[in-house]
Short mmCIF file of C-alpha atoms and ligand atoms in Angstrom, two decimals:
data_model
loop_
_atom_site.label_atom_id
_atom_site.label_comp_id
_atom_site.label_asym_id
_atom_site.label_seq_id
_atom_site.Cartn_x
_atom_site.Cartn_y
_atom_site.Cartn_z
CA MET A 614 5.43 -42.17 15.38
CA PRO A 615 6.92 -38.64 16.24
CA VAL A 616 4.25 -36.48 17.88
CA ALA A 617 3.45 -33.35 16.51
CA PRO A 618 3.58 -29.94 18.27
CA ALA A 619 0.42 -28.80 20.42
CA ALA A 620 0.32 -25.84 18.09
CA ALA A 621 0.07 -28.23 14.77
CA GLN A 622 -2.21 -30.81 16.26
CA GLY A 623 -3.89 -29.62 19.12
CA ARG A 624 -6.34 -27.56 17.45
CA ALA A 625 -9.93 -27.18 19.31
CA LYS A 626 -12.57 -29.39 17.57
CA GLY A 627 -14.72 -29.73 21.12
CA PHE A 628 -15.68 -33.25 19.86
CA ILE A 629 -15.64 -34.55 23.33
CA GLU A 630 -18.35 -33.84 25.45
CA ALA A 631 -16.87 -36.16 27.83
CA ALA A 632 -13.86 -33.93 28.28
CA PRO A 633 -13.74 -31.91 32.02
CA VAL A 634 -13.62 -28.67 29.91
CA VAL A 635 -15.26 -28.44 26.82
CA ARG A 636 -15.03 -25.67 24.41
CA GLY A 637 -19.01 -25.26 23.44
CA GLU A 638 -20.11 -23.26 20.67
CA GLY A 639 -19.97 -19.45 22.59
CA GLY A 640 -16.48 -20.88 24.22
CA ILE A 641 -18.40 -21.61 26.92
CA VAL A 642 -16.35 -23.70 29.38
CA ALA A 643 -18.23 -26.33 31.34
CA ARG A 644 -16.79 -29.59 33.87
CA LYS A 645 -18.29 -33.13 32.36
CA ARG A 646 -17.10 -36.75 32.78
CA GLY A 647 -13.14 -36.97 32.58
CA LEU A 648 -11.48 -39.21 30.11
CA ILE A 649 -8.55 -41.80 31.24
CA THR A 650 -6.65 -43.37 28.19
CA ILE A 651 -5.22 -46.40 29.22
CA ALA A 652 -2.72 -48.16 26.35
CA ASN A 653 0.58 -49.82 27.03
CA ARG A 654 2.63 -47.33 25.51
CA LEU A 655 2.67 -43.43 26.49
CA PRO A 656 3.17 -41.35 23.23
CA VAL A 657 6.37 -40.61 24.25
CA ARG A 658 9.17 -43.59 25.55
CA GLN A 659 12.34 -42.59 27.33
CA VAL A 660 15.38 -43.13 25.60
CA GLY A 661 18.93 -42.74 27.29
CA LYS A 662 19.67 -43.31 30.88
CA GLY A 663 20.16 -40.66 33.95
CA ARG A 664 20.98 -37.67 33.38
CA ALA A 665 20.91 -37.90 29.53
CA ALA A 666 18.10 -39.20 29.93
CA ARG A 667 15.21 -37.98 27.59
CA TRP A 668 11.68 -38.04 25.52
CA GLN A 669 11.17 -38.92 22.46
CA PRO A 670 7.84 -40.08 20.34
CA SER A 671 6.63 -43.71 20.71
CA GLU A 672 6.08 -45.19 17.12
CA GLY A 673 3.16 -47.01 15.91
CA GLY A 674 -0.79 -46.43 14.57
CA LEU A 675 -2.39 -46.19 18.36
CA VAL A 676 -0.08 -43.22 19.44
CA THR A 677 -0.76 -41.63 15.80
CA ALA A 678 -4.84 -41.64 16.51
CA LEU A 679 -4.88 -41.19 20.23
CA THR A 680 -2.64 -38.49 20.65
CA PRO A 681 -4.80 -35.63 19.26
CA ILE A 682 -7.80 -36.92 20.91
CA VAL A 683 -6.08 -37.19 24.51
CA ARG A 684 -4.74 -33.81 23.87
CA GLU A 685 -8.25 -32.15 23.12
CA SER A 686 -10.22 -34.16 26.10
CA ARG A 687 -7.32 -33.08 28.29
CA GLY A 688 -7.71 -36.37 29.95
CA ALA A 689 -4.51 -38.32 31.24
CA TRP A 690 -2.88 -40.81 29.79
CA VAL A 691 -1.89 -43.90 31.72
CA GLY A 692 1.09 -46.38 30.01
CA TRP A 693 4.40 -47.34 29.87
CA THR A 694 7.38 -45.57 29.12
CA GLY A 695 8.93 -48.24 27.12
CA VAL A 696 11.83 -49.01 29.65
CA PRO A 697 11.59 -51.60 32.96
CA GLY A 698 12.21 -50.49 36.57
CA ARG A 699 11.24 -47.40 38.03
CA ALA A 700 8.65 -44.85 36.63
CA PRO A 701 8.72 -41.24 37.16
CA ARG A 702 6.33 -39.22 38.66
CA ALA A 703 3.04 -38.25 36.52
CA PHE A 704 4.25 -35.27 34.39
CA GLU A 705 2.94 -33.20 31.49
CA HIS A 706 4.42 -33.40 27.80
CA ASP A 707 3.42 -31.57 25.11
CA ASP A 708 -0.02 -30.48 26.66
CA ILE A 709 -1.05 -34.62 27.33
CA ARG A 710 -1.20 -35.42 31.20
CA MET A 711 1.04 -38.59 31.65
CA ARG A 712 0.76 -40.84 34.02
CA PRO A 713 3.65 -43.54 33.47
CA VAL A 714 3.46 -47.25 35.05
CA ALA A 715 6.70 -49.07 36.19
CA LEU A 716 7.12 -52.25 34.92
CA THR A 717 9.58 -54.78 35.94
CA SER A 718 12.37 -56.35 33.64
CA ASP A 719 10.32 -59.53 34.15
CA GLU A 720 7.04 -58.02 33.13
CA VAL A 721 8.45 -56.35 30.32
CA ASP A 722 9.60 -59.94 29.14
CA GLY A 723 6.53 -61.97 29.89
CA PHE A 724 3.93 -59.26 29.54
CA TYR A 725 5.03 -57.70 26.73
CA HIS A 726 7.76 -59.37 24.29
CA GLU A 727 6.24 -63.21 25.14
CA PHE A 728 2.69 -63.01 25.73
CA SER A 729 1.83 -59.81 24.13
CA ASN A 730 4.39 -60.18 21.21
CA ARG A 731 4.75 -64.00 20.68
CA THR A 732 1.50 -64.94 21.30
CA LEU A 733 -1.50 -62.55 20.71
CA TRP A 734 0.21 -60.63 17.79
CA PRO A 735 0.74 -62.98 15.44
CA LEU A 736 -2.12 -65.29 16.27
CA TYR A 737 -4.42 -61.99 16.01
CA HIS A 738 -2.68 -61.31 12.47
CA ASP A 739 -3.72 -64.66 10.81
CA ALA A 740 -1.24 -66.90 12.64
CA ILE A 741 1.41 -65.38 10.32
CA ARG A 742 3.69 -66.76 12.36
CA THR A 743 3.34 -69.48 14.71
CA PRO A 744 2.33 -68.08 17.81
CA GLU A 745 3.87 -69.49 21.16
CA PHE A 746 1.93 -70.74 24.07
CA ASN A 747 4.23 -70.03 26.65
CA HIS A 748 2.52 -70.56 30.50
CA GLN A 749 5.46 -68.79 32.16
CA ALA A 750 4.45 -65.46 30.55
CA TRP A 751 0.54 -65.43 31.79
CA ALA A 752 1.57 -64.56 35.22
CA PRO A 753 3.18 -61.46 34.34
CA PHE A 754 0.45 -60.83 31.81
CA VAL A 755 -1.39 -60.71 34.69
CA SER A 756 0.10 -58.76 36.99
CA ALA A 757 1.35 -56.25 34.23
CA ASN A 758 -2.48 -55.69 33.32
CA MET A 759 -3.38 -55.45 37.49
CA LYS A 760 -0.80 -52.33 37.43
CA PHE A 761 -2.57 -50.35 34.91
CA ALA A 762 -5.76 -51.29 36.48
CA LYS A 763 -4.65 -49.40 39.50
CA ALA A 764 -3.05 -46.20 37.87
CA ALA A 765 -6.31 -45.59 36.07
CA ALA A 766 -8.36 -46.55 39.35
CA SER A 767 -5.88 -44.21 41.28
CA VAL A 768 -6.33 -41.13 38.83
CA ALA A 769 -10.13 -41.51 37.91
CA SER A 770 -12.30 -39.41 39.46
CA LYS A 771 -16.06 -40.83 40.71
CA GLY A 772 -17.99 -41.55 37.50
CA ASP A 773 -15.07 -40.81 34.70
CA LEU A 774 -14.83 -42.52 31.42
CA VAL A 775 -12.06 -44.90 30.96
CA TRP A 776 -10.63 -45.94 27.54
CA VAL A 777 -8.50 -48.86 27.62
CA HIS A 778 -6.95 -49.83 24.02
CA ASP A 779 -5.38 -52.76 22.64
CA TYR A 780 -4.27 -56.18 23.04
CA HIS A 781 -2.06 -55.93 26.07
CA MET A 782 -4.99 -54.78 28.18
CA HIS A 783 -7.21 -57.44 27.58
CA LEU A 784 -8.00 -58.07 31.56
CA VAL A 785 -7.84 -54.66 32.18
CA PRO A 786 -11.52 -53.85 31.83
CA ALA A 787 -12.54 -56.44 34.21
CA MET A 788 -9.96 -55.65 36.73
CA LEU A 789 -10.69 -52.10 36.98
CA ARG A 790 -14.60 -52.72 37.26
CA ALA A 791 -13.69 -54.79 40.31
CA MET A 792 -11.91 -51.91 41.73
CA ARG A 793 -14.17 -49.11 40.23
CA PRO A 794 -17.94 -50.21 39.73
CA ASP A 795 -18.75 -46.26 39.35
CA LEU A 796 -16.77 -46.02 35.97
CA ARG A 797 -17.59 -46.41 32.40
CA ILE A 798 -15.47 -48.52 30.87
CA GLY A 799 -14.57 -48.84 26.97
CA PHE A 800 -11.63 -50.85 25.16
CA PHE A 801 -10.67 -50.84 21.86
CA LEU A 802 -8.89 -53.23 19.81
CA HIS A 803 -6.30 -51.58 17.51
CA ILE A 804 -5.41 -54.61 15.74
CA PRO A 805 -7.69 -57.37 14.09
CA PHE A 806 -9.85 -59.99 16.23
CA PRO A 807 -9.47 -63.31 14.99
CA PRO A 808 -12.12 -66.27 14.28
CA GLU A 809 -12.90 -69.19 16.39
CA GLU A 810 -10.83 -71.40 14.81
CA LEU A 811 -7.60 -69.20 15.70
CA PHE A 812 -8.76 -67.88 18.94
CA ALA A 813 -9.70 -71.24 20.48
CA TRP A 814 -5.97 -72.33 20.50
CA LEU A 815 -5.39 -70.01 23.13
CA PRO A 816 -5.11 -71.87 26.50
CA TRP A 817 -5.86 -68.67 28.22
CA ARG A 818 -9.17 -67.95 26.15
CA LYS A 819 -11.40 -68.14 28.74
CA ALA A 820 -9.78 -65.47 30.80
CA LEU A 821 -8.83 -63.29 28.35
CA LEU A 822 -12.52 -62.85 27.13
CA GLU A 823 -13.81 -62.28 30.50
CA GLY A 824 -11.52 -59.88 31.37
CA LEU A 825 -13.13 -57.37 28.39
CA LEU A 826 -16.35 -58.33 29.30
CA GLY A 827 -15.91 -56.09 32.03
CA ALA A 828 -16.15 -52.85 29.69
CA ASP A 829 -19.44 -51.61 28.76
CA VAL A 830 -18.40 -51.12 25.27
CA VAL A 831 -16.10 -53.22 23.32
CA GLY A 832 -14.94 -51.75 19.67
CA PHE A 833 -13.20 -53.06 17.03
CA GLN A 834 -11.92 -51.89 13.51
CA THR A 835 -14.21 -54.17 11.55
CA GLY A 836 -17.61 -55.68 11.37
CA ALA A 837 -15.75 -58.88 10.93
CA GLY A 838 -13.74 -58.51 14.19
CA ALA A 839 -16.97 -57.84 16.21
CA ARG A 840 -18.71 -60.69 14.93
CA ASN A 841 -15.68 -62.70 15.60
CA PHE A 842 -15.79 -61.68 19.33
CA SER A 843 -19.13 -62.09 20.07
CA ARG A 844 -19.49 -65.33 18.56
CA VAL A 845 -16.01 -66.61 20.59
CA VAL A 846 -17.62 -65.05 23.84
CA ARG A 847 -20.90 -66.94 23.89
CA GLU A 848 -18.94 -70.19 23.13
CA PHE A 849 -16.64 -70.02 25.70
CA THR A 850 -18.11 -67.92 28.26
CA GLU A 851 -21.65 -67.39 30.08
CA ALA A 852 -22.14 -64.61 28.15
CA GLN A 853 -25.18 -64.61 26.19
CA GLY A 854 -27.08 -62.43 22.83
CA THR A 855 -26.45 -61.25 19.90
CA ASP A 856 -23.59 -59.97 17.44
CA THR A 857 -23.92 -56.46 18.67
CA HIS A 858 -25.40 -56.71 22.51
CA LEU A 859 -23.93 -59.26 25.40
CA ARG A 860 -25.56 -59.72 28.62
CA TYR A 861 -23.17 -61.14 30.86
CA GLN A 862 -23.46 -61.05 35.00
CA GLY A 863 -26.48 -58.57 34.75
CA ARG A 864 -24.56 -56.02 32.85
CA ASP A 865 -25.56 -54.75 29.12
CA ILE A 866 -22.16 -55.14 26.63
CA GLN A 867 -22.41 -53.35 23.34
CA VAL A 868 -20.38 -54.71 20.52
CA ASN A 869 -19.13 -52.85 17.63
CA ALA A 870 -17.11 -51.63 14.87
CA PHE A 871 -15.61 -48.56 14.79
CA PRO A 872 -12.91 -47.80 12.23
CA ILE A 873 -10.03 -45.84 13.45
CA SER A 874 -8.75 -42.81 11.32
CA ILE A 875 -6.04 -40.04 11.35
CA ASP A 876 -6.28 -36.16 11.77
CA ALA A 877 -6.75 -35.54 8.40
CA ASP A 878 -6.51 -32.01 8.70
CA TRP A 879 -3.24 -31.45 9.88
CA PHE A 880 -2.17 -33.89 7.47
CA GLU A 881 -3.66 -31.34 4.87
CA THR A 882 -2.43 -28.58 6.60
CA THR A 883 1.51 -29.70 6.91
CA SER A 884 1.38 -31.10 3.69
CA LEU A 885 0.66 -28.03 1.90
CA SER A 886 3.22 -25.94 4.27
CA GLU A 887 6.32 -24.22 2.57
CA SER A 888 9.22 -26.15 3.81
CA THR A 889 7.07 -29.74 3.65
CA ILE A 890 6.78 -28.70 -0.40
CA THR A 891 10.28 -27.53 -0.31
CA ARG A 892 11.48 -30.99 1.25
CA ALA A 893 9.43 -32.82 -0.78
CA SER A 894 11.08 -31.36 -4.46
CA GLU A 895 14.34 -31.60 -2.37
CA ILE A 896 13.54 -35.73 -2.29
CA ARG A 897 12.40 -35.85 -5.63
CA GLU A 898 15.67 -34.19 -7.05
CA ARG A 899 17.60 -36.05 -4.96
CA VAL A 900 16.26 -39.42 -6.30
CA GLY A 901 16.67 -38.49 -9.73
CA ALA A 902 14.30 -35.66 -11.45
CA GLY A 903 12.12 -37.42 -14.00
CA ARG A 904 11.78 -40.57 -12.20
CA ARG A 905 8.24 -41.76 -10.31
CA ILE A 906 8.51 -42.75 -7.18
CA LEU A 907 6.64 -45.51 -5.27
CA LEU A 908 6.77 -45.11 -1.85
CA ALA A 909 6.26 -47.45 1.48
CA VAL A 910 6.14 -46.68 4.73
CA ASP A 911 5.68 -49.02 8.06
CA ARG A 912 6.93 -50.06 11.16
CA LEU A 913 9.38 -53.02 10.35
CA ASP A 914 7.20 -55.90 10.94
CA TYR A 915 6.44 -59.21 9.36
CA THR A 916 2.52 -58.06 9.23
CA LYS A 917 3.21 -55.57 6.83
CA GLY A 918 4.69 -57.88 3.89
CA ILE A 919 7.57 -55.67 3.27
CA ASP A 920 9.14 -58.57 1.35
CA HIS A 921 6.44 -59.36 -0.87
CA ARG A 922 6.08 -55.97 -2.04
CA LEU A 923 10.20 -55.98 -2.70
CA ARG A 924 9.60 -59.26 -4.32
CA ALA A 925 6.69 -57.75 -6.81
CA PHE A 926 9.19 -54.73 -7.42
CA GLU A 927 11.84 -57.06 -8.61
CA LEU A 928 9.32 -58.94 -10.89
CA LEU A 929 8.56 -55.75 -12.22
CA LEU A 930 11.92 -54.74 -13.14
CA LYS A 931 12.48 -58.21 -14.23
CA ARG A 932 9.28 -58.19 -16.64
CA GLY A 933 10.58 -55.03 -18.15
CA ASP A 934 7.25 -53.23 -17.31
CA ALA A 935 9.27 -50.26 -15.60
CA SER A 936 12.87 -49.72 -15.64
CA VAL A 937 15.45 -48.44 -13.04
CA ASP A 938 14.93 -45.36 -15.68
CA ASP A 939 11.58 -44.57 -14.96
CA CYS A 940 10.95 -44.89 -11.17
CA VAL A 941 12.33 -46.07 -8.17
CA LEU A 942 11.13 -47.72 -4.91
CA ILE A 943 11.56 -46.15 -1.51
CA GLN A 944 11.15 -48.17 1.68
CA VAL A 945 11.01 -46.47 4.85
CA ALA A 946 11.06 -48.69 7.91
CA ALA A 947 11.01 -48.01 11.56
CA PRO A 948 12.91 -50.36 13.63
CA SER A 949 10.38 -52.14 15.73
CA ARG A 950 10.07 -54.99 18.36
CA GLU A 951 14.00 -56.07 18.15
CA ARG A 952 13.96 -58.72 20.74
CA VAL A 953 11.54 -60.42 19.43
CA ALA A 954 13.25 -62.89 17.02
CA GLU A 955 10.83 -62.82 14.38
CA TYR A 956 11.43 -59.28 13.62
CA ALA A 957 15.08 -59.75 13.38
CA THR A 958 14.83 -62.54 11.15
CA MET A 959 12.49 -60.44 9.00
CA ARG A 960 14.92 -57.25 8.80
CA THR A 961 17.75 -59.81 8.07
CA ARG A 962 15.69 -61.14 4.82
CA ILE A 963 14.71 -57.49 4.11
CA GLU A 964 17.80 -56.44 3.64
CA GLN A 965 19.17 -59.39 1.54
CA LEU A 966 16.27 -58.47 -0.51
CA VAL A 967 17.02 -54.82 -0.78
CA GLY A 968 20.70 -55.65 -1.55
CA ARG A 969 19.79 -58.59 -4.39
CA ILE A 970 17.35 -56.08 -6.20
CA ASN A 971 19.88 -53.01 -6.17
CA GLY A 972 22.95 -55.41 -6.92
CA THR A 973 20.94 -56.83 -10.05
CA TYR A 974 19.14 -53.60 -11.58
CA SER A 975 21.02 -50.42 -9.87
CA GLU A 976 22.64 -48.35 -12.55
CA PRO A 977 24.98 -45.29 -12.01
CA GLY A 978 22.93 -42.25 -10.10
CA ARG A 979 20.07 -44.99 -10.48
CA VAL A 980 19.35 -47.05 -7.46
CA ALA A 981 16.50 -49.35 -7.63
CA VAL A 982 15.55 -49.41 -3.86
CA HIS A 983 16.23 -46.48 -1.34
CA TYR A 984 15.64 -48.23 1.68
CA PHE A 985 15.48 -46.17 4.80
CA ARG A 986 15.93 -48.18 8.38
CA ARG A 987 14.69 -45.41 10.80
CA GLY A 988 12.08 -43.56 12.35
CA LEU A 989 11.51 -40.44 10.57
CA SER A 990 9.81 -37.24 12.10
CA ARG A 991 6.14 -36.89 11.26
CA GLU A 992 6.58 -34.14 9.17
CA GLU A 993 9.32 -35.51 7.14
CA VAL A 994 6.82 -38.36 6.72
CA VAL A 995 4.21 -35.92 5.19
CA ALA A 996 7.37 -34.75 2.72
CA PHE A 997 8.01 -38.44 1.28
CA TYR A 998 3.99 -38.73 0.72
CA ARG A 999 3.81 -35.43 -0.98
CA ALA A 1000 6.53 -36.44 -2.99
CA ALA A 1001 5.51 -39.61 -4.19
CA ASP A 1002 3.63 -40.94 -7.16
CA VAL A 1003 2.38 -44.20 -6.24
CA MET A 1004 1.81 -45.40 -2.50
CA ILE A 1005 2.26 -49.32 -1.81
CA VAL A 1006 0.52 -50.41 1.69
CA THR A 1007 0.41 -53.81 1.08
CA PRO A 1008 -0.11 -55.91 4.68
CA LEU A 1009 -0.70 -59.17 4.87
CA ARG A 1010 -3.03 -58.51 7.76
CA ASP A 1011 -3.57 -55.28 9.09
CA GLY A 1012 -6.16 -53.89 12.05
CA MET A 1013 -6.47 -50.49 9.68
CA ASN A 1014 -3.26 -49.09 8.54
CA LEU A 1015 -3.44 -45.60 9.10
CA VAL A 1016 -0.41 -45.15 6.59
CA ALA A 1017 -3.50 -45.64 3.72
CA LYS A 1018 -5.42 -42.55 5.03
CA GLU A 1019 -2.40 -40.60 5.54
CA TYR A 1020 -1.20 -40.50 2.05
CA PRO A 1021 -4.41 -39.63 0.61
CA ALA A 1022 -4.84 -36.90 3.62
CA SER A 1023 -1.71 -35.32 2.59
CA ARG A 1024 -2.22 -35.05 -1.45
CA LYS A 1025 -4.39 -32.26 -1.76
CA ASN A 1026 -4.79 -31.33 -5.81
CA ALA A 1027 -1.88 -33.69 -5.95
CA GLY A 1028 -3.26 -36.74 -7.59
CA GLY A 1029 -1.05 -40.34 -6.76
CA VAL A 1030 -2.07 -43.85 -6.77
CA LEU A 1031 -2.84 -45.76 -3.76
CA ILE A 1032 -1.80 -49.30 -3.81
CA LEU A 1033 -3.90 -51.13 -1.02
CA SER A 1034 -3.73 -54.93 0.28
CA GLU A 1035 -7.24 -56.21 0.85
CA PHE A 1036 -6.51 -57.42 4.33
CA ALA A 1037 -5.60 -54.48 5.75
CA GLY A 1038 -9.17 -52.80 7.28
CA ALA A 1039 -9.23 -49.89 5.44
CA ALA A 1040 -9.69 -51.68 2.52
CA ALA A 1041 -13.57 -51.97 3.66
CA GLU A 1042 -13.26 -48.01 3.26
CA LEU A 1043 -10.88 -47.04 0.62
CA ARG A 1044 -12.54 -48.85 -2.19
CA ARG A 1045 -10.81 -46.52 -4.81
CA ALA A 1046 -7.30 -47.75 -4.39
CA ILE A 1047 -6.19 -50.28 -6.69
CA LEU A 1048 -6.96 -53.13 -3.91
CA VAL A 1049 -4.21 -56.09 -4.33
CA ASN A 1050 -3.49 -59.74 -2.66
CA PRO A 1051 -0.31 -59.48 -1.12
CA ARG A 1052 0.47 -62.47 -1.42
CA ASP A 1053 0.32 -62.69 -5.18
CA LEU A 1054 3.05 -61.31 -6.70
CA GLU A 1055 2.44 -61.15 -10.32
CA GLY A 1056 -0.86 -59.43 -9.18
CA MET A 1057 1.19 -56.51 -7.39
CA ALA A 1058 3.73 -56.36 -10.16
CA ASP A 1059 0.66 -55.56 -11.93
CA ALA A 1060 -1.47 -53.27 -9.73
CA MET A 1061 2.54 -51.60 -9.88
CA ARG A 1062 2.86 -51.28 -13.33
CA ASP A 1063 -1.44 -50.09 -13.49
CA ALA A 1064 -0.59 -47.41 -11.24
CA LEU A 1065 2.34 -46.11 -12.78
CA ARG A 1066 0.60 -45.86 -16.08
CA MET A 1067 -2.49 -44.66 -14.79
CA PRO A 1068 -4.14 -41.36 -16.73
CA ASP A 1069 -3.49 -38.31 -14.47
CA ASP A 1070 -7.30 -37.42 -14.62
CA GLU A 1071 -7.95 -40.78 -13.44
CA ALA A 1072 -5.60 -40.72 -10.49
CA ARG A 1073 -6.95 -37.25 -9.53
CA HIS A 1074 -10.43 -38.44 -9.75
CA ARG A 1075 -9.93 -41.54 -7.51
CA MET A 1076 -7.69 -39.52 -5.20
CA GLY A 1077 -10.34 -37.27 -4.77
CA ILE A 1078 -12.87 -40.04 -3.51
CA LEU A 1079 -10.38 -41.09 -1.40
CA ARG A 1080 -10.21 -37.96 0.29
CA VAL A 1081 -13.53 -37.56 0.63
CA GLN A 1082 -13.65 -40.94 2.54
CA VAL A 1083 -10.61 -39.99 5.07
CA LYS A 1084 -11.70 -36.08 5.64
CA ARG A 1085 -15.54 -37.21 6.69
CA HIS A 1086 -14.33 -40.21 8.94
CA ASP A 1087 -11.67 -38.83 10.54
CA VAL A 1088 -10.00 -39.22 14.36
CA TYR A 1089 -12.30 -36.83 15.90
CA ASP A 1090 -15.33 -38.76 14.12
CA TRP A 1091 -13.99 -41.78 15.12
CA ALA A 1092 -13.61 -40.66 19.16
CA ARG A 1093 -17.28 -39.07 18.81
CA SER A 1094 -18.99 -42.05 18.13
CA PHE A 1095 -17.44 -44.23 20.31
CA MET A 1096 -17.42 -41.75 23.35
CA GLU A 1097 -21.61 -41.77 22.30
CA ALA A 1098 -21.64 -45.24 22.77
CA LEU A 1099 -19.77 -45.21 25.72
CA LYS A 1100 -21.69 -42.41 27.45
CA GLY A 1101 -24.66 -45.29 27.15
P1 ADP B 2615 0.84 -49.98 13.13
O1 ADP B 2615 -0.12 -49.39 14.24
O2 ADP B 2615 0.97 -51.47 13.14
O3 ADP B 2615 2.21 -49.55 13.18
P2 ADP B 2615 -0.20 -47.80 11.09
O4 ADP B 2615 0.15 -48.29 9.41
O5 ADP B 2615 -1.57 -48.22 11.66
O6 ADP B 2615 0.53 -49.27 11.68
O7 ADP B 2615 0.45 -46.79 11.76
C1 ADP B 2615 1.84 -46.69 11.40
C2 ADP B 2615 2.23 -45.43 11.94
O8 ADP B 2615 3.25 -45.14 12.40
C3 ADP B 2615 1.73 -44.33 11.23
O9 ADP B 2615 1.21 -43.01 11.60
C4 ADP B 2615 3.03 -43.86 10.21
O10 ADP B 2615 3.09 -42.64 9.62
C5 ADP B 2615 4.28 -43.85 11.44
N1 ADP B 2615 5.37 -44.55 10.37
C6 ADP B 2615 5.59 -45.62 10.01
N2 ADP B 2615 6.72 -45.72 10.05
C7 ADP B 2615 6.92 -44.79 9.89
C8 ADP B 2615 8.55 -44.46 9.84
N3 ADP B 2615 9.30 -45.18 9.07
N4 ADP B 2615 8.99 -43.32 10.04
C9 ADP B 2615 8.19 -42.52 10.40
N5 ADP B 2615 6.72 -43.07 10.95
C10 ADP B 2615 6.46 -44.01 10.46
C1 G6P B 2616 0.48 -51.39 16.90
C2 G6P B 2616 -0.18 -51.45 18.14
C3 G6P B 2616 0.08 -51.14 19.25
C4 G6P B 2616 1.88 -50.40 19.16
C5 G6P B 2616 2.70 -50.13 17.84
C6 G6P B 2616 3.64 -50.28 18.17
O1 G6P B 2616 0.17 -50.01 16.60
O2 G6P B 2616 -1.71 -51.80 17.86
O3 G6P B 2616 -0.52 -50.95 20.35
O4 G6P B 2616 2.06 -49.58 20.27
O5 G6P B 2616 2.17 -51.11 17.12
O6 G6P B 2616 4.31 -51.24 18.82
P1 G6P B 2616 5.27 -51.14 19.98
O7 G6P B 2616 5.15 -52.71 20.43
O8 G6P B 2616 6.41 -50.49 19.83
O9 G6P B 2616 4.77 -50.39 21.37
#
């Protein structure tokens, strides 16, 4: 979500040797290969029109993770501004070189809303919502991918590294390779890659896989995603090889898991600033001093399990395991993809549930669920993390889930309990969270009860272990390992 100021986030890490300018140990500046990042979203999106137009930070985990990396590498970011029609010329914002790609209204509908978010997104998330297979959406998907590939080809210098991101860009690696065989091309998928039983549903499955096979390295959040990919590639294309090394059209392709992470130092530093600490106490006082805070922060997406979580909290109150005098649930949900019908339906369901729970359980001065449907600044999110006793991250399926890492990073010397879905990629690393199955409402209510009652020394011990994991494997570590693979 909101992009932190360069001064706060853009500290020199010197991790990307591929960057055009590398800060060595003795402050030496050397020229190396450039790094071009391609993602559907730029880290900023255009809001307002004409003279009122301005840039606002984009939402989502991809932007959170990539922003410090692209800034540090001093590379360029090729992406869409979030509005159809003409795109502005290349510009620099917050120390990042932006190369906007213009998409027509038909492309925004067919490529973004339809193919990316009504077909691939639900299918790749366990088909939680029934995916649509609309043949009209394929042509705009192809033409939009071609625009991103051409834009990258036009800014890349000979031998540069190009890093292509996420499910919108399936076809870009092969398109770019055809135009620029001199480039090293990496692809990273931020969301889960489904098993064959689901992937096989796609009428365009072969073309989508051949698109990715244009890359030299194909990366996934988890080992399961990487294995699923290698298997379907061998099943549906001419590629041969093992789970980690494929051979296709005379080239070698490396396939691996690269679990993404966050700029943990930034979250820690921000969480300890005076303004965050003041704001966190203010939040605590406003919801009622003495009440424990259970917090959830998500994009308003049906994969996040917000409705299941609310129902589990309702059950916790109904069972009498907690009362509105002891605790409060704060749900912050950033509006997302509102033109896709499932998102609008989801929003209505959540708002009805909040109304039902508050109608039944709230008391004067004791609201059961505080629901904020808005995107907050990154600093404000950290203040909420600092205020919260229990963080509930319970997606039905998630590639990684960065909120699960941001909370521990923001809890230096503060304890706190993380309740985490087994179906988030983060569960593979954050084993000392309370792991839950979000479809098991009784189990989730038990987890909330246990988290509220956990002795302080146990909470601090577990949080310490979670913090070590997140700090050791931060987003710089992630980028470094991907770059090492990409450089070959
Ligand atoms: P996704 O990529 O599916 O949105 P992640 O949990 O990986 O999920 O990343 C979400 C990112 O967006 C995190 O950096 C989180 O802090 C941020 N975020 C989510 N909801 C909000 C919100 N309501 N306000 C501000 N930031 C938010
Ligand atoms: C997830 C996806 C990103 C996407 C983000 C926000 O993090 O992996 O690719 O940018 O959600 O969604 P949006 O549709 O607004 O770009």
